[in-house]
Amino acid sequence: MITHNLGYPRIGSKRELKRASEQYWAGTITKEELALVSRQIRTQNWKIQQNAGIELIPSNDFSLYDHVLDTSLMLGAIPERYHVLIDGISSKELDIYFAMARGVQKEGVDIVASEMTKWFDTNYHYIVPEFVKNQKFYRYSEKAIIEFEEAKQLGILTKPVLVGPVSYLLLGKEKEEGFSRIDLLDQLLPVYIDILQDLESRGATWVQLDEPFLVMDLTQKEREAFEVAYQKIRKALPHLKILLATYFECSGENIHTTVALPVDCIHLDLVRCPSQLSDILAIDSFVASEKFLSLGLVDGRNIWKNDFTKSLRFIENAVTVLGENRVLLAPSCSLLHSPCDLDLEKNEAVLSLEIKNWMAFAKQKLSEVVVLSKLSGASTFAEYTNQLLENQQAVESRKVSALIHRPAVKQRVASVQKADFSREKSFAERQAIQLKTLNLPLFPTTTIGSFPQTADVRQLRARYKKGEISHENYVKQIEDAIALSIEWQEEIGLDVLVHGEFERNDMVEYFGEQLSGYVFTQNGWVQSYGSRCVKPPVIYGDVERPVPMTVQWSTFAQSKTQKYVKGMLTGPITILQWSFVRDDQPRKDTAYQIALAIRDEVVDLEKEGIKIIQIDEPAIREGLPLRKANAEAYLNWAVNAFRLSASGVRNETQIHTHMCYSEFNDIIEHIAALDADVITIETSRSQMELLDAFAEFKYPNEIGPGVYDIHSPRVPSVTEMEILLKKALEVIPARNLWVNPDCGLKTRHWEETEKALKNMVAASENLRELHGSTQSVADYDGFSL
Ligand code: GLN
Ligand code: ZN
């Protein structure tokens, strides 16, 4: 049975590419040195795959920044603003490439970067192709050819990987009116065909065309585009073997389009959608054809060991219908979304052997693919029975391990009552109560939680982690930072204060480290965009909160002031979304476990005198399933998880939530259903446009639309923020309007933060005067409801 791989992580197991590209951008290494590091990574990756025993090894899956950007350069889809950089010399290619990725600002040239957005429902971000009405395509970057030749020199005949033509168009955006990007297919195909012919003439026998849009909701026109594209490609290349890769979802109704395409092999993601196998095997025309089927059985997006017994059943089903020669084995999708190598996790104090034994990273996943293929071959089975037994033991031990399964936690989730999802009184009643008890001024000012993370604070945490300073000393220094920040906020004149989050490295990691059921890796890096990598924590077992996680800091902060200090927590969906999640129970169950842990924290904060508590959920939208039909179910449990975390408190206690990077139009009902007393959102960059959804829906609760962009050091003026607030007042009743920045301030410096917040406070004060009320909101009767 042929084994293959769809793509391997490009950052290097020690993040070599990150380091090299950042050095190149900083001007400390040359183009040639960067090229050398890239070549070393590619060589290493090919060798790893070869050593693992993978037969069809991909090329062109490497990328200096992003594979969609690579495709744009391959096709000459370079937006006009970068044309000044083209001078016909190929050495300019890299300048254009990074200009599109990151923008350029030097020597009198000032060009903005291309937009970046999420790659389907992963945490990887790609550079969005930009198209114009008379978009021309031509062969520009020869990267795909060069890397194919590079591997050939090493004696490896690879399977070049390209983003398929239809998905490429669909990934992009029309930059002017009057055309639809899918209509560009006719211009685009000749370039694809030219490149494919070139690859074939150089000896390629297989190519992989990634068409993940085949698992999305498609229009009739888009479906036809697939037919046209692949017929034309087939006609021009009757002999080249084409592997059409789909992943991340079920093909659903598109399966008929997919099997009818004139390609040689179809890859299905059987981890995300196991039922696709029986669907495709039930299509007579497919079975009667000579097409290959690639089974994506090893999870490319998570870190758990494959369950061989289960996978072998899938393989057997496929082989029974198609015969061994027509079945290929692979990971479910590109391993881009997996960390590189579990062997690098050597510190048992960080990752115990028992838990490590349940995991597989990219390198290990390839071995799994190979072992599965050996186990499914009659002649090789015996030789690999030991591996099967080991795998079964690991999988079994995970099913019963006391590390994972905490009966008390399961019991608690099972006994959650309907009433646990709701506050006692309705928002309107709570608001009336909170207006009186909190007695805040009209247009209250606040911030989103974090304050500048200076080198000193980072170093303090790092030294504490390494054991270089005592616990007492650490607590003292964090408290000093909190006390200073409280004093500073009072001076600035903010109404609702925060403690500053100096003790947090990251808003998920901080909680993960204190919850049971969580574990961390040392090298489990995954590319997020360009040189940026994240190291998601791992939820391996039932989640529980052994002791309070934030109460100490919040109560300390509160003890330093007469004003209110907001308790600051990360919400259950964001914690879930930014972690590797266990795959042995539905995500919803894990979300509820986290929600209960956060609920306990909320209740404890209230008990200790904290009157306002914020539960951040910036990732709620990211969790949306790819297909519309599945959105409702997700949103329902996501909203419930939030409500479960927030509803354990009295009516007097004000619950805030915060969201950024979110489009709200299509989910506004569910945002309202969170029933947070106050929501703060990011709106300044869109000039309050993002508020429209809230206005149209008549969002009933209080809201703080961000009045300044925290992503830049720029200090906005009082007038600018006043204008934004007045704009907000056109659609939000005065009593419901809060004044705050777009997001947390941890990436900023104190200096600009102080100026910006002072201006923000002044803007709010000016507005109060205009509304004739410098009194508390409770006394103010000028608002219309
Ligand atoms: N409370 C967090 C902070 O201020 C929120 C961060 C976020 O929304 N991404 O940093
Ligand atoms: Zn935010």
PDB file of C-alpha atoms in Angstrom, residues 348-457:
ATOM      1  CA  GLU A 348      10.008  14.223  32.154  1.00  0.00           C
ATOM      2  CA  ALA A 349       9.263  16.842  34.762  1.00  0.00           C
ATOM      3  CA  VAL A 350       7.486  18.824  32.059  1.00  0.00           C
ATOM      4  CA  LEU A 351       5.947  15.982  30.096  1.00  0.00           C
ATOM      5  CA  SER A 352       5.710  12.697  31.964  1.00  0.00           C
ATOM      6  CA  LEU A 353       6.501   9.475  30.140  1.00  0.00           C
ATOM      7  CA  GLU A 354       2.972   8.241  30.677  1.00  0.00           C
ATOM      8  CA  ILE A 355       1.415  11.217  28.892  1.00  0.00           C
ATOM      9  CA  LYS A 356       4.136  11.399  26.261  1.00  0.00           C
ATOM     10  CA  ASN A 357       3.350   7.810  25.377  1.00  0.00           C
ATOM     11  CA  TRP A 358      -0.103   8.928  24.212  1.00  0.00           C
ATOM     12  CA  MET A 359       1.283  11.475  21.776  1.00  0.00           C
ATOM     13  CA  ALA A 360       2.662  11.692  18.256  1.00  0.00           C
ATOM     14  CA  PHE A 361       4.057  14.788  16.527  1.00  0.00           C
ATOM     15  CA  ALA A 362       4.753  15.174  12.791  1.00  0.00           C
ATOM     16  CA  LYS A 363       7.738  12.856  12.639  1.00  0.00           C
ATOM     17  CA  GLN A 364       5.972  10.186  14.696  1.00  0.00           C
ATOM     18  CA  LYS A 365       2.816  10.510  12.613  1.00  0.00           C
ATOM     19  CA  LEU A 366       4.746   9.569   9.499  1.00  0.00           C
ATOM     20  CA  SER A 367       5.948   6.399  11.190  1.00  0.00           C
ATOM     21  CA  GLU A 368       2.361   5.663  12.113  1.00  0.00           C
ATOM     22  CA  VAL A 369       1.340   5.924   8.475  1.00  0.00           C
ATOM     23  CA  VAL A 370       4.108   3.532   7.483  1.00  0.00           C
ATOM     24  CA  VAL A 371       3.406   1.017  10.242  1.00  0.00           C
ATOM     25  CA  LEU A 372      -0.282   1.040   9.352  1.00  0.00           C
ATOM     26  CA  SER A 373       0.570   0.209   5.773  1.00  0.00           C
ATOM     27  CA  LYS A 374       2.823  -2.663   6.892  1.00  0.00           C
ATOM     28  CA  LEU A 375       0.161  -3.969   9.248  1.00  0.00           C
ATOM     29  CA  SER A 376      -2.364  -4.016   6.481  1.00  0.00           C
ATOM     30  CA  GLY A 377      -0.115  -6.067   4.201  1.00  0.00           C
ATOM     31  CA  ALA A 378      -0.411  -9.822   4.607  1.00  0.00           C
ATOM     32  CA  SER A 379       3.304 -10.387   4.071  1.00  0.00           C
ATOM     33  CA  THR A 380       4.512  -7.656   6.402  1.00  0.00           C
ATOM     34  CA  PHE A 381       1.946  -7.948   9.193  1.00  0.00           C
ATOM     35  CA  ALA A 382       3.875 -10.401  11.327  1.00  0.00           C
ATOM     36  CA  GLU A 383       6.973  -8.257  11.341  1.00  0.00           C
ATOM     37  CA  TYR A 384       5.037  -5.337  12.824  1.00  0.00           C
ATOM     38  CA  THR A 385       2.850  -7.024  15.415  1.00  0.00           C
ATOM     39  CA  ASN A 386       4.977  -5.608  18.206  1.00  0.00           C
ATOM     40  CA  GLN A 387       4.214  -2.089  17.065  1.00  0.00           C
ATOM     41  CA  LEU A 388       0.540  -2.973  16.955  1.00  0.00           C
ATOM     42  CA  LEU A 389       0.655  -4.302  20.500  1.00  0.00           C
ATOM     43  CA  GLU A 390       2.497  -1.240  21.757  1.00  0.00           C
ATOM     44  CA  ASN A 391      -0.020   0.997  20.075  1.00  0.00           C
ATOM     45  CA  GLN A 392      -2.939  -0.921  21.522  1.00  0.00           C
ATOM     46  CA  GLN A 393      -1.426  -0.688  24.975  1.00  0.00           C
ATOM     47  CA  ALA A 394      -0.942   3.063  24.693  1.00  0.00           C
ATOM     48  CA  VAL A 395      -4.460   3.572  23.380  1.00  0.00           C
ATOM     49  CA  GLU A 396      -5.936   1.343  26.080  1.00  0.00           C
ATOM     50  CA  SER A 397      -3.986   2.984  28.880  1.00  0.00           C
ATOM     51  CA  ARG A 398      -5.357   6.341  27.779  1.00  0.00           C
ATOM     52  CA  LYS A 399      -8.880   4.990  27.975  1.00  0.00           C
ATOM     53  CA  VAL A 400      -8.553   4.054  31.631  1.00  0.00           C
ATOM     54  CA  SER A 401      -5.770   6.187  33.070  1.00  0.00           C
ATOM     55  CA  ALA A 402      -6.498   7.792  36.405  1.00  0.00           C
ATOM     56  CA  LEU A 403      -4.490  10.767  35.153  1.00  0.00           C
ATOM     57  CA  ILE A 404      -7.175  11.455  32.582  1.00  0.00           C
ATOM     58  CA  HIS A 405     -10.390  10.361  34.148  1.00  0.00           C
ATOM     59  CA  ARG A 406     -11.586  12.145  37.239  1.00  0.00           C
ATOM     60  CA  PRO A 407     -14.975  10.757  38.162  1.00  0.00           C
ATOM     61  CA  ALA A 408     -15.836  13.814  40.262  1.00  0.00           C
ATOM     62  CA  VAL A 409     -15.413  16.100  37.252  1.00  0.00           C
ATOM     63  CA  LYS A 410     -17.554  13.932  34.989  1.00  0.00           C
ATOM     64  CA  GLN A 411     -20.123  13.681  37.736  1.00  0.00           C
ATOM     65  CA  ARG A 412     -20.249  17.424  38.073  1.00  0.00           C
ATOM     66  CA  VAL A 413     -20.732  18.038  34.352  1.00  0.00           C
ATOM     67  CA  ALA A 414     -23.455  15.391  34.300  1.00  0.00           C
ATOM     68  CA  SER A 415     -25.325  17.057  37.123  1.00  0.00           C
ATOM     69  CA  VAL A 416     -25.353  20.553  35.634  1.00  0.00           C
ATOM     70  CA  GLN A 417     -28.910  21.916  35.758  1.00  0.00           C
ATOM     71  CA  LYS A 418     -30.684  24.191  33.345  1.00  0.00           C
ATOM     72  CA  ALA A 419     -30.687  26.919  35.973  1.00  0.00           C
ATOM     73  CA  ASP A 420     -26.881  26.865  36.074  1.00  0.00           C
ATOM     74  CA  PHE A 421     -26.810  28.464  32.619  1.00  0.00           C
ATOM     75  CA  SER A 422     -28.702  31.601  33.623  1.00  0.00           C
ATOM     76  CA  ARG A 423     -28.281  34.545  35.927  1.00  0.00           C
ATOM     77  CA  GLU A 424     -31.082  34.845  38.429  1.00  0.00           C
ATOM     78  CA  LYS A 425     -32.671  37.972  36.947  1.00  0.00           C
ATOM     79  CA  SER A 426     -32.923  39.331  33.416  1.00  0.00           C
ATOM     80  CA  PHE A 427     -30.417  41.844  32.105  1.00  0.00           C
ATOM     81  CA  ALA A 428     -32.843  44.750  32.463  1.00  0.00           C
ATOM     82  CA  GLU A 429     -33.405  43.944  36.127  1.00  0.00           C
ATOM     83  CA  ARG A 430     -29.729  43.360  36.750  1.00  0.00           C
ATOM     84  CA  GLN A 431     -28.864  46.624  35.086  1.00  0.00           C
ATOM     85  CA  ALA A 432     -31.211  48.540  37.348  1.00  0.00           C
ATOM     86  CA  ILE A 433     -29.621  46.892  40.375  1.00  0.00           C
ATOM     87  CA  GLN A 434     -26.044  47.411  39.161  1.00  0.00           C
ATOM     88  CA  LEU A 435     -26.672  51.063  38.300  1.00  0.00           C
ATOM     89  CA  LYS A 436     -27.513  51.670  41.935  1.00  0.00           C
ATOM     90  CA  THR A 437     -24.937  49.489  43.611  1.00  0.00           C
ATOM     91  CA  LEU A 438     -21.963  50.221  41.382  1.00  0.00           C
ATOM     92  CA  ASN A 439     -22.802  53.880  41.020  1.00  0.00           C
ATOM     93  CA  LEU A 440     -20.518  54.409  38.030  1.00  0.00           C
ATOM     94  CA  PRO A 441     -20.472  57.658  36.057  1.00  0.00           C
ATOM     95  CA  LEU A 442     -22.012  57.927  32.629  1.00  0.00           C
ATOM     96  CA  PHE A 443     -19.659  56.620  29.898  1.00  0.00           C
ATOM     97  CA  PRO A 444     -17.457  54.742  32.365  1.00  0.00           C
ATOM     98  CA  THR A 445     -13.844  54.359  31.328  1.00  0.00           C
ATOM     99  CA  THR A 446     -11.896  51.129  31.639  1.00  0.00           C
ATOM    100  CA  THR A 447      -9.202  49.054  29.927  1.00  0.00           C
ATOM    101  CA  ILE A 448      -9.239  45.477  28.655  1.00  0.00           C
ATOM    102  CA  GLY A 449      -6.900  43.963  31.204  1.00  0.00           C
ATOM    103  CA  SER A 450      -3.221  43.819  30.413  1.00  0.00           C
ATOM    104  CA  PHE A 451      -0.744  46.654  30.808  1.00  0.00           C
ATOM    105  CA  PRO A 452       2.652  46.961  29.115  1.00  0.00           C
ATOM    106  CA  GLN A 453       4.775  43.880  29.612  1.00  0.00           C
ATOM    107  CA  THR A 454       8.165  45.417  30.100  1.00  0.00           C
ATOM    108  CA  ALA A 455      11.416  43.479  29.866  1.00  0.00           C
ATOM    109  CA  ASP A 456      11.584  43.643  33.661  1.00  0.00           C
ATOM    110  CA  VAL A 457       8.255  41.925  34.136  1.00  0.00           C
TER     111      VAL A 457
END
